[in-house]
Amino acid sequence: MNDANTAKTMNATNATNATNAANTTNTANTVHKLVVLDMAGTTVADGGLVERAFEKAAGLLGVEPGTPDHAEKLQYVRDTMGESKISVFRHLFGTEELARRANSAFEEAYGDLVDGGLIAPLPGAREAIEQLRGEGRTVVLTTGFARVTQDAILDALGWQDLADLTLCPADAGGRGRPYPDMVLAAFLRTGAVADVREIAVAGDTAYDMLSGRRSGAGLVAGVLTGAHDRAALTEHGATHVLGSVAELPAVLDALAGSR
């Protein structure tokens, strides 16, 4: 490695260290009283149901499995995990009519799979939410799905009363992630904290990280139980990367100084 490349590497390392130090400073001794959690991939294991539901929706619109068009569209669905599904279909199919047809077919297919018992809580997720609320924190569950699908998931898991509030994109003006709207709606609707820096956001996708950072949340934790890996989560703004949401209560307790 030449001197120029060595200098670039050292600068990049120093910048990363500085960012990590700043993140630690910004969150230390902060009591994150509002916790906004994603559902599928973060608190809920859906076993690839998004892709299976997309297959049905795409088929109804004439996208044939095994074709380059199908592969390209499926890859886009994977890359945009966490985004509002109607937004994904608007991008894929171009017109509002086709997007709404695809979205309706997707939601119906996903709901059928949920009703078939093909969904479960991620290990430790329910316990983590109960612990957070037991400590006096307000917990909000968010999703990129429509309300009907979110409610089907909550019903299937018996989670109707698990969180203080549940939000889908329509509850926050229609824009889902990567916009910060659902996090800010949680902030406004709950009144749980006085400062957005007292919010903790956790999710499994790059869009969750972007949404959290854009909202001004003091802690934005990526979890490795869903769609995206450590590199993607970190690149898109994670202040912390956890093995799972089960680790979140201990992290928040440590940052609040209650070790």
XYZ file of C-alpha atoms in Angstrom, residues 76 79-84 88 177-179 204-212 228 233 236:
23
model
C -36.205 -4.426 -5.893
C -33.663 -4.071 -1.622
C -36.524 -1.901 -0.356
C -37.608 -4.031 2.605
C -39.063 -1.676 5.193
C -40.530 0.761 2.691
C -44.278 1.304 2.401
C -42.756 -0.107 -3.813
C -40.043 4.697 5.409
C -37.447 5.976 4.632
C -39.353 9.138 5.562
C -33.808 -4.586 10.496
C -33.526 -2.586 7.260
C -31.579 0.305 5.813
C -34.860 2.212 5.475
C -35.516 1.797 9.201
C -32.124 3.365 9.864
C -32.748 6.278 7.490
C -36.170 6.903 8.988
C -34.756 6.944 12.499
C -30.169 -6.342 5.851
C -27.395 -0.965 8.615
C -27.465 3.971 6.511
